[in-house]
Tab-separated table of C-alpha atoms in Angstrom:
chain	number	residue	atom	x	y	z
A	1	MET	CA	7.659	-21.152	10.105
A	2	SER	CA	3.867	-21.122	10.357
A	3	ASN	CA	1.195	-20.120	7.859
A	4	LEU	CA	-2.051	-18.274	8.554
A	5	ALA	CA	-4.403	-17.586	5.656
A	6	GLY	CA	-1.726	-16.593	3.186
A	7	MET	CA	0.729	-15.067	5.668
A	8	GLN	CA	3.975	-16.856	6.266
A	9	PHE	CA	5.755	-16.158	9.534
A	10	SER	CA	9.391	-16.761	10.239
A	11	GLY	CA	11.860	-15.404	12.737
A	12	SER	CA	12.737	-12.520	10.423
A	13	GLY	CA	9.252	-11.160	9.801
A	14	VAL	CA	6.059	-11.649	7.890
A	15	GLN	CA	5.634	-12.286	4.194
A	16	MET	CA	2.254	-11.409	2.739
A	17	ASN	CA	0.799	-13.142	-0.270
A	18	PRO	CA	-1.089	-10.846	-2.681
A	19	VAL	CA	-4.490	-11.801	-1.257
A	20	PHE	CA	-5.696	-13.552	1.863
A	21	ILE	CA	-8.522	-15.377	0.108
A	22	ASP	CA	-8.272	-16.869	-3.374
A	23	ARG	CA	-9.446	-14.378	-5.995
A	24	PRO	CA	-12.102	-16.717	-7.466
A	25	LEU	CA	-13.899	-16.460	-4.110
A	26	MET	CA	-13.832	-12.628	-4.061
A	27	PRO	CA	-17.122	-12.109	-5.982
A	28	LEU	CA	-18.857	-14.334	-3.431
A	29	ILE	CA	-17.693	-12.323	-0.421
A	30	PRO	CA	-19.043	-8.786	0.111
A	31	ARG	CA	-16.124	-6.354	0.130
A	32	ALA	CA	-16.988	-5.021	3.603
A	33	LEU	CA	-16.868	-8.575	5.001
A	34	TYR	CA	-13.587	-9.168	3.173
A	35	CYS	CA	-12.142	-6.072	4.878
A	36	LEU	CA	-13.327	-7.388	8.240
A	37	LEU	CA	-11.686	-10.760	7.615
A	38	THR	CA	-8.370	-9.224	6.593
A	39	THR	CA	-8.414	-6.860	9.584
A	40	ARG	CA	-8.928	-9.815	11.931
A	41	LEU	CA	-5.959	-11.539	10.321
A	42	LEU	CA	-3.848	-8.425	10.892
A	43	PHE	CA	-4.540	-8.640	14.620
A	44	ARG	CA	-3.340	-12.247	14.623
A	45	THR	CA	0.076	-11.580	13.114
A	46	GLU	CA	3.050	-12.484	15.262
A	47	VAL	CA	5.078	-9.517	14.039
A	48	ASN	CA	4.808	-5.975	15.370
A	49	MET	CA	3.752	-3.599	12.595
A	50	LYS	CA	3.382	0.157	12.408
A	51	VAL	CA	-0.176	0.589	11.119
A	52	LEU	CA	-1.451	3.887	9.737
A	53	VAL	CA	-5.213	4.291	10.101
A	54	ILE	CA	-6.496	6.812	7.570
A	55	GLY	CA	-9.742	8.476	8.578
A	56	ALA	CA	-8.955	7.742	12.205
A	57	ASN	CA	-11.577	10.015	13.729
A	58	GLY	CA	-14.472	8.104	12.166
A	59	ASN	CA	-16.530	5.601	14.132
A	60	THR	CA	-15.197	2.418	12.510
A	61	ALA	CA	-11.596	3.633	12.440
A	62	THR	CA	-11.737	4.596	16.112
A	63	ARG	CA	-12.862	1.062	16.943
A	64	VAL	CA	-9.976	-0.346	14.909
A	65	ILE	CA	-7.514	1.987	16.645
A	66	ARG	CA	-8.741	0.904	20.080
A	67	ARG	CA	-8.070	-2.721	19.112
A	68	LEU	CA	-4.672	-1.833	17.678
A	69	ALA	CA	-3.795	0.042	20.880
A	70	LYS	CA	-4.414	-3.165	22.851
A	71	SER	CA	-2.337	-5.262	20.434
A	72	ASP	CA	1.391	-5.542	19.817
A	73	HIS	CA	1.055	-3.266	16.778
A	74	ASP	CA	1.906	0.432	16.774
A	75	ALA	CA	-1.102	2.408	15.606
A	76	VAL	CA	-0.782	5.826	13.992
A	77	ALA	CA	-3.985	7.847	13.628
A	78	MET	CA	-4.110	10.065	10.542
A	79	ILE	CA	-6.238	13.095	11.367
A	80	ARG	CA	-7.025	16.386	9.608
A	81	ASP	CA	-8.005	18.424	12.650
A	82	PRO	CA	-5.438	19.000	15.425
A	83	ALA	CA	-8.337	19.252	17.893
A	84	HIS	CA	-8.800	15.471	17.529
A	85	ARG	CA	-5.283	14.753	18.779
A	86	ALA	CA	-6.338	14.610	22.462
A	87	LYS	CA	-8.696	11.701	21.733
A	88	PHE	CA	-5.806	9.581	20.468
A	89	ASP	CA	-3.351	10.827	23.078
A	90	SER	CA	-5.710	9.420	25.718
A	91	LEU	CA	-5.451	6.024	23.985
A	92	GLY	CA	-1.658	6.230	23.788
A	93	VAL	CA	-1.811	6.351	19.988
A	94	ALA	CA	0.477	8.525	17.872
A	95	THR	CA	-1.117	10.939	15.416
A	96	VAL	CA	-0.085	12.513	12.151
A	97	LEU	CA	-1.786	15.490	10.523
A	98	ALA	CA	-2.640	14.899	6.880
A	99	ASP	CA	-5.481	15.545	4.457
A	100	LEU	CA	-6.407	13.166	1.618
A	101	GLU	CA	-6.959	16.116	-0.698
A	102	TYR	CA	-3.192	16.735	-0.598
A	103	PRO	CA	-0.068	14.537	-0.706
A	104	ILE	CA	0.158	12.256	2.351
A	105	ASP	CA	3.612	10.742	1.821
A	106	HIS	CA	4.806	12.098	5.176
A	107	ALA	CA	2.067	10.119	6.944
A	108	ILE	CA	2.736	6.843	5.133
A	109	GLN	CA	6.514	6.863	5.228
A	110	GLY	CA	7.869	4.295	7.691
A	111	CYS	CA	4.608	2.366	8.076
A	112	ASP	CA	4.204	-1.370	7.502
A	113	ALA	CA	0.453	-1.404	6.854
A	114	ILE	CA	-2.403	0.961	6.046
A	115	ILE	CA	-6.033	0.691	7.017
A	116	PHE	CA	-8.053	3.062	4.828
A	117	ALA	CA	-11.237	3.910	6.716
A	118	ALA	CA	-11.728	7.460	5.469
A	119	GLY	CA	-14.941	8.657	3.943
A	120	SER	CA	-16.368	11.982	2.916
A	121	GLY	CA	-19.447	11.463	5.081
A	122	GLY	CA	-23.100	11.513	4.192
A	123	LYS	CA	-23.500	15.270	4.613
A	124	THR	CA	-20.973	16.348	1.971
A	125	GLY	CA	-21.500	16.828	-1.724
A	126	LYS	CA	-20.645	14.496	-4.565
A	127	ASP	CA	-17.428	16.431	-5.156
A	128	LYS	CA	-16.087	15.499	-1.698
A	129	THR	CA	-17.075	11.879	-2.255
A	130	VAL	CA	-14.929	11.783	-5.380
A	131	LEU	CA	-12.057	13.653	-3.672
A	132	VAL	CA	-11.942	11.415	-0.574
A	133	ASP	CA	-13.526	8.027	-1.314
A	134	HIS	CA	-12.125	7.691	-4.834
A	135	LEU	CA	-9.102	9.948	-5.405
A	136	GLY	CA	-7.996	10.041	-1.761
A	137	ALA	CA	-7.998	6.255	-1.625
A	138	ILE	CA	-5.938	6.076	-4.818
A	139	ARG	CA	-3.577	8.761	-3.451
A	140	SER	CA	-2.979	6.539	-0.403
A	141	MET	CA	-2.233	3.533	-2.630
A	142	VAL	CA	0.227	5.456	-4.792
A	143	ALA	CA	2.018	6.742	-1.684
A	144	ALA	CA	2.049	3.167	-0.339
A	145	GLN	CA	3.712	1.981	-3.546
A	146	VAL	CA	6.294	4.788	-3.413
A	147	HIS	CA	7.137	4.038	0.239
A	148	ASP	CA	6.883	0.236	-0.083
A	149	VAL	CA	3.991	-0.193	2.339
A	150	ARG	CA	2.760	-3.537	1.052
A	151	LEU	CA	-0.299	-4.316	3.209
A	152	ASN	CA	-3.398	-2.210	2.507
A	153	ILE	CA	-6.774	-2.860	4.052
A	154	MET	CA	-9.557	-0.709	2.655
A	155	LEU	CA	-12.920	-0.260	4.273
A	156	SER	CA	-15.335	-0.579	1.424
A	157	SER	CA	-19.066	-0.815	0.872
A	158	ILE	CA	-21.576	-3.385	-0.257
A	159	ASN	CA	-23.118	-2.843	-3.721
A	160	ASN	CA	-20.123	-1.043	-5.183
A	161	ASP	CA	-20.315	-0.884	-8.943
A	162	ILE	CA	-18.734	1.535	-11.385
A	163	HIS	CA	-22.067	1.539	-13.257
A	164	SER	CA	-24.248	1.963	-10.170
A	165	GLN	CA	-27.662	3.581	-10.595
A	166	SER	CA	-28.521	3.486	-6.880
A	167	PRO	CA	-29.735	6.570	-5.013
A	168	ILE	CA	-26.137	6.974	-3.795
A	169	ALA	CA	-24.546	6.003	-7.106
A	170	HIS	CA	-21.770	8.591	-6.773
A	171	TYR	CA	-20.638	6.875	-3.561
A	172	HIS	CA	-20.889	3.324	-4.926
A	173	ARG	CA	-18.998	4.351	-8.073
A	174	ALA	CA	-16.244	6.095	-6.081
A	175	LYS	CA	-15.754	3.083	-3.802
A	176	ALA	CA	-15.812	0.676	-6.769
A	177	HIS	CA	-13.123	2.652	-8.600
A	178	ALA	CA	-10.959	2.715	-5.455
A	179	ASP	CA	-11.470	-1.027	-4.856
A	180	ASN	CA	-10.601	-1.830	-8.467
A	181	HIS	CA	-7.469	0.285	-8.265
A	182	LEU	CA	-6.361	-1.572	-5.147
A	183	VAL	CA	-6.915	-4.953	-6.800
A	184	GLU	CA	-4.836	-3.866	-9.816
A	185	SER	CA	-2.150	-2.025	-7.789
A	186	GLY	CA	0.035	-5.016	-6.965
A	187	LEU	CA	-0.233	-4.165	-3.257
A	188	ASP	CA	-1.202	-6.806	-0.719
A	189	TYR	CA	-4.759	-6.371	0.454
């Protein structure tokens, strides 16, 4: 059995500890960097995992999927638009159609890990930011709990604060609420 930053490997699989980095260090590490660190650890696991990437058609998620496609993990790209399927077919990556504004249990069922990289985008209104970045993220966590998908990596943002007064406060608040929910969810992140 070996140990890598909180993950214990044995012949039967991987056991994840609730966090990769001790919680007292969390305030010192920007959440986006924390996500990057945990994603890098995912690529180093010795166990094949089925990884659902939510928001797969975005720039960051596409980069993650390309790395997953070259790894021993089985990537699944969650997309809303069937026209995007060809992009992932060319990478040899399975797709599932789902929309964060509706139940996504069918997409999560059978997965071992989730990478949440969805975002409403900078050209949508505040309502879409709440629906995707806040409520959609929580919807994915609830479905993960129901289907026992323990490992959740969420792409976040720097300067998240539920009391944000920034020019994009609605975004920072939505991401902060989603991050806080993940921390309190009991899921591994």
